[in-house]
C-alpha atoms as one frame of an Amber mdcrd trajectory, in Angstrom:
protein
  -0.391-115.299 169.442  -2.383-112.975 171.672  -5.882-112.118 170.446  -7.060
-108.742 171.814 -10.365-108.896 173.618 -13.280-106.740 172.513 -13.859-103.953
 175.006 -17.227-102.540 175.992 -16.516 -99.293 174.177 -15.715-101.136 170.937
 -18.837-103.277 171.261 -21.028-100.209 171.827 -19.398 -98.439 168.893 -19.965
-101.222 166.350 -23.474-101.953 167.622 -24.747 -98.365 167.688 -22.863 -96.908
 164.732 -25.314 -98.372 162.135 -28.208 -97.005 164.203 -26.620 -93.557 164.284
 -25.955 -93.597 160.533 -29.534 -94.628 159.744 -30.875 -92.013 162.159 -28.737
 -89.297 160.569 -29.954 -90.254 157.098 -33.544 -90.284 158.363 -33.082 -86.802
 159.835 -31.986 -85.437 156.470 -34.154 -87.447 154.072 -37.453 -87.756 155.979
 -40.324 -85.847 154.398 -42.135 -85.072 157.659 -40.404 -82.977 160.348 -41.803
 -85.208 163.098 -40.033 -88.230 161.610 -36.839 -86.176 161.294 -37.035 -85.217
 164.968 -37.540 -88.839 166.023 -34.566 -89.918 163.918 -32.442 -87.211 165.515
 -33.549 -88.429 168.950 -32.272 -91.914 168.094 -28.910 -90.404 167.105 -28.665
 -88.444 170.361 -29.523 -91.432 172.551 -26.951 -93.572 170.739 -24.359 -90.826
 171.175 -25.118 -90.707 174.904 -24.461 -94.442 175.147 -21.132 -93.873 173.397
 -20.211 -91.304 176.053 -21.114 -93.753 178.807 -18.993 -96.468 177.189 -16.047
 -94.029 177.055 -16.319 -93.419 180.828 -17.701 -89.887 180.439 -20.701 -89.852
 182.815 -21.132 -86.073 182.767 -21.479 -85.903 178.982 -23.792 -88.924 179.098
 -26.137 -87.201 181.571 -26.058 -83.876 179.708 -26.766 -85.559 176.374 -29.814
 -87.375 177.756 -31.274 -84.698 180.036 -30.546 -81.483 178.133 -30.435 -82.343
 174.448 -32.694 -85.379 174.119 -35.037 -84.871 177.064 -35.505 -81.107 176.970
 -34.621 -79.393 173.706 -35.500 -82.072 171.172 -38.697 -83.182 172.926 -39.803
 -79.538 173.106 -39.358 -79.205 169.345 -41.209 -82.469 168.797 -44.191 -81.520
 170.963 -44.479 -78.103 169.317 -44.490 -79.665 165.841 -47.122 -82.243 166.835
 -49.411 -79.690 168.522 -49.124 -76.709 166.181 -48.888 -78.646 162.924 -46.255
 -78.641 160.236 -48.252 -78.962 157.015 -46.934 -75.802 155.411 -45.416 -75.504
 151.980 -41.762 -74.492 151.853 -41.016 -71.160 150.236 -38.080 -71.101 147.818
 -38.008 -67.294 147.667 -35.040 -65.681 149.428 -36.323 -63.304 152.092 -32.781
 -62.241 153.072 -30.471 -61.094 150.296 -27.155 -62.893 150.119 -28.101 -65.706
 152.465 -26.794 -68.326 150.040 -23.376 -66.657 149.925 -23.280 -66.456 153.717
 -24.264 -70.114 153.978 -21.451 -71.133 151.612 -18.897 -69.079 153.573 -20.088
 -70.577 156.860 -19.811 -74.091 155.423 -16.266 -73.394 154.211 -15.269 -72.033
 157.614 -16.679 -75.080 159.365 -14.867 -77.369 156.923 -11.546 -75.597 157.610
 -12.045 -75.955 161.375 -12.822 -79.632 160.878  -9.582 -80.109 158.929  -7.551
 -78.470 161.716  -9.285 -80.593 164.364  -8.618 -83.844 162.511  -5.033 -82.819
 161.782  -4.393 -81.980 165.424  -5.766 -85.359 166.473  -3.591 -87.225 163.957
  -0.358 -85.255 164.353  -0.416 -84.615 168.087   0.212 -87.217 170.721  -3.127
 -88.202 172.252  -3.528 -88.672 175.984  -5.261 -91.730 177.315  -8.654 -91.413
 178.964  -7.439 -92.786 182.279  -4.507 -90.363 182.345  -6.769 -87.388 181.532
  -9.247 -88.322 184.255  -6.563 -88.954 186.881  -4.946 -85.567 186.257  -7.791
 -83.779 188.063  -9.268 -86.590 190.112 -12.064 -87.686 187.762 -13.999 -86.971
 184.589 -16.358 -84.362 186.023 -13.534 -82.630 187.895 -11.480 -82.470 184.706
 -14.331 -80.880 182.777 -14.841 -78.326 185.544 -11.141 -77.440 185.498 -11.203
 -76.904 181.725 -14.484 -74.965 181.570 -13.840 -72.659 184.540 -10.072 -72.530
 184.104  -8.548 -72.586 180.633 -11.770 -71.801 178.713 -13.530 -69.545 181.234
 -13.530 -66.525 178.861 -15.075 -68.532 176.014 -17.603 -70.038 178.422 -18.697
 -66.637 179.758 -18.870 -65.180 176.234 -21.078 -68.061 175.118 -23.319 -67.578
 178.160 -23.678 -63.858 177.413 -24.485 -64.641 173.776 -27.213 -67.098 174.754
 -28.735 -64.666 177.256 -28.688 -61.894 174.638 -30.392 -64.192 172.118 -33.104
 -65.089 174.651 -33.740 -61.419 175.472 -33.827 -60.555 171.765 -36.399 -63.266
 171.115 -38.559 -61.905 173.946 -38.316 -58.358 172.583 -39.206 -59.459 169.053
 -42.130 -61.566 170.268 -43.536 -58.820 172.514 -45.955 -56.438 170.838 -47.160
 -53.203 172.317 -50.925 -52.709 172.250 -51.604 -49.885 169.793 -55.300 -49.606
 170.505 -57.617 -50.000 173.453 -58.833 -53.499 174.193 -62.474 -53.881 173.182
 -65.052 -54.801 175.770 -67.540 -57.638 175.397 -70.341 -55.225 174.500 -68.213
 -53.567 171.809 -67.291 -56.935 170.307 -70.947 -57.989 170.134 -71.932 -54.676
 168.532 -69.162 -55.002 165.939 -70.150 -58.584 165.075 -73.809 -57.636 164.620
 -72.839 -54.651 162.460 -70.716 -56.901 160.213 -73.609 -59.342 160.018 -75.954
 -56.553 158.886 -73.463 -55.193 156.336 -71.736 -58.266 154.904 -73.712 -61.209
 156.274 -70.749 -62.547 158.296 -71.851 -65.074 160.896 -71.828 -63.316 164.299
 -71.632 -66.459 166.426 -69.200 -69.289 166.870 -68.356 -71.632 164.014 -70.252
 -74.928 163.870 -68.569 -77.868 165.604 -67.668 -81.105 163.802 -70.499 -83.438
 162.887 -72.083 -85.817 165.387 -73.622 -88.882 163.762 -74.733 -92.314 164.805
 -72.030 -94.077 162.794 -69.126 -91.649 163.053 -68.232 -88.917 165.534 -64.800
 -87.294 165.303 -63.108 -83.968 164.669 -62.461 -84.939 161.043 -66.191 -85.254
 160.309 -67.798 -82.129 158.795 -71.131 -80.964 160.141 -74.309 -80.836 158.060
 -76.247 -77.592 157.824 -80.026 -77.357 157.984 -80.320 -77.475 154.187 -78.229
 -80.641 153.971 -75.021 -78.942 152.795 -71.572 -79.530 154.272 -70.182 -76.926
 156.706 -66.512 -76.828 155.688 -65.599 -74.413 158.502 -66.609 -77.048 161.067
 -63.361 -78.950 160.413 -59.905 -77.660 161.322 -57.941 -76.104 158.463 -54.960
 -78.294 159.403 -57.008 -81.454 158.790 -58.245 -80.046 155.479 -54.670 -79.384
 154.325 -53.626 -82.900 155.330 -56.551 -84.430 153.458 -57.797 -86.188 156.614
 -61.437 -85.067 156.348 -64.116 -87.724 155.980 -65.910 -87.900 152.640 -69.262
 -86.073 153.007 -70.930 -88.458 150.546 -70.355 -91.356 152.938 -72.049 -89.396
 155.713 -75.098 -88.293 153.733 -75.800 -91.706 152.189 -77.113 -93.380 155.409
 -79.349 -90.363 156.044 -80.845 -90.595 152.557 -81.490 -94.306 153.035 -83.336
 -93.630 156.287 -85.424 -90.836 154.777 -86.177 -93.022 151.731 -87.770 -95.551
 154.051 -89.812 -92.843 155.824 -90.681 -90.426 153.017 -89.685 -91.505 149.493
 -90.679 -88.160 147.971 -88.257 -86.239 150.222 -85.184 -88.476 150.014 -83.205
 -85.999 147.885 -83.103 -83.459 150.748 -82.765 -85.357 154.029 -82.531 -82.260
 156.219 -85.835 -80.843 154.933 -87.538 -84.195 155.261 -86.397 -84.701 158.830
 -87.297 -81.126 159.781 -90.807 -81.536 158.384 -91.431 -84.572 160.599 -90.005
 -83.072 163.812 -92.632 -80.833 165.478 -91.649 -77.624 167.230 -92.146 -77.838
 170.997 -94.374 -74.765 171.068 -96.521 -75.602 168.010 -98.464 -78.702 166.928
 -96.972 -80.987 164.303 -97.564 -80.194 160.652-100.788 -81.706 159.364-102.069
 -82.664 162.853-104.875 -80.674 164.445-104.562 -80.039 168.195-107.036 -81.699
 170.454-109.739 -79.307 171.665-110.968 -79.147 175.199-114.686 -79.775 175.783
-116.611 -76.612 174.968-113.628 -74.965 173.153-113.920 -73.941 169.491-111.154
 -73.977 166.874-111.139 -70.162 166.547-110.664 -69.725 170.301-107.712 -72.081
 170.171
């Protein structure tokens, strides 16, 4: 009895198939888009290994360089930099999109049935025979793309170029008004400040404290209140902002040791004990020079 040996392609298939299935489920079921993108990357890398095991080096290189290394990583970096904490809208912005989606799914399912039927009914050609017909795997792909399917290839290229140009046209916006100068911007900000009280300067940065210093730490205003605008709105939506009570408590403890009667408002207490550089400290008379009176000073 002859026992067939396990080939490298079979070993790669049975080893990576569970990884691909778990990655596909993670892509669909993950709550965060970043986790979905990472799961999809695992599926693509496993698929590239399958191509390599099937002696298809061109597809292996394209799968790694183009899909995994370029397109998917670009999506991943954009999601991590821009942020993805936005609520999904269930309102249809395009009428009839559900019907179109159902029709597209049915069409894809019919094509899948024809593809599987052709593979089962027709007589398949071995990989070695297909590669030897044109002198190799890459040569065979070139003969098919630029020979039998050259019209479909050129039509797809034209479609992709048209889509790229359309995206550029939609993203480009013509300037409808003259760009304001720096002086005009300053004048407008000061006018809004006089009319509505809007702050004319930059927003306060995150808090800087002795115990904690990070972008998720809100700054304290002069009256001891929390400046909510000092923290990014993305961090506020994620709930990653530090609790202001934990930041004010050490300040109150310090002021309690210095001035017990001012512990309820740490900012006022600290400000009262910090003298202005151009004026003497509160409650302390300046030293007079010999022969100088208090009125002359």
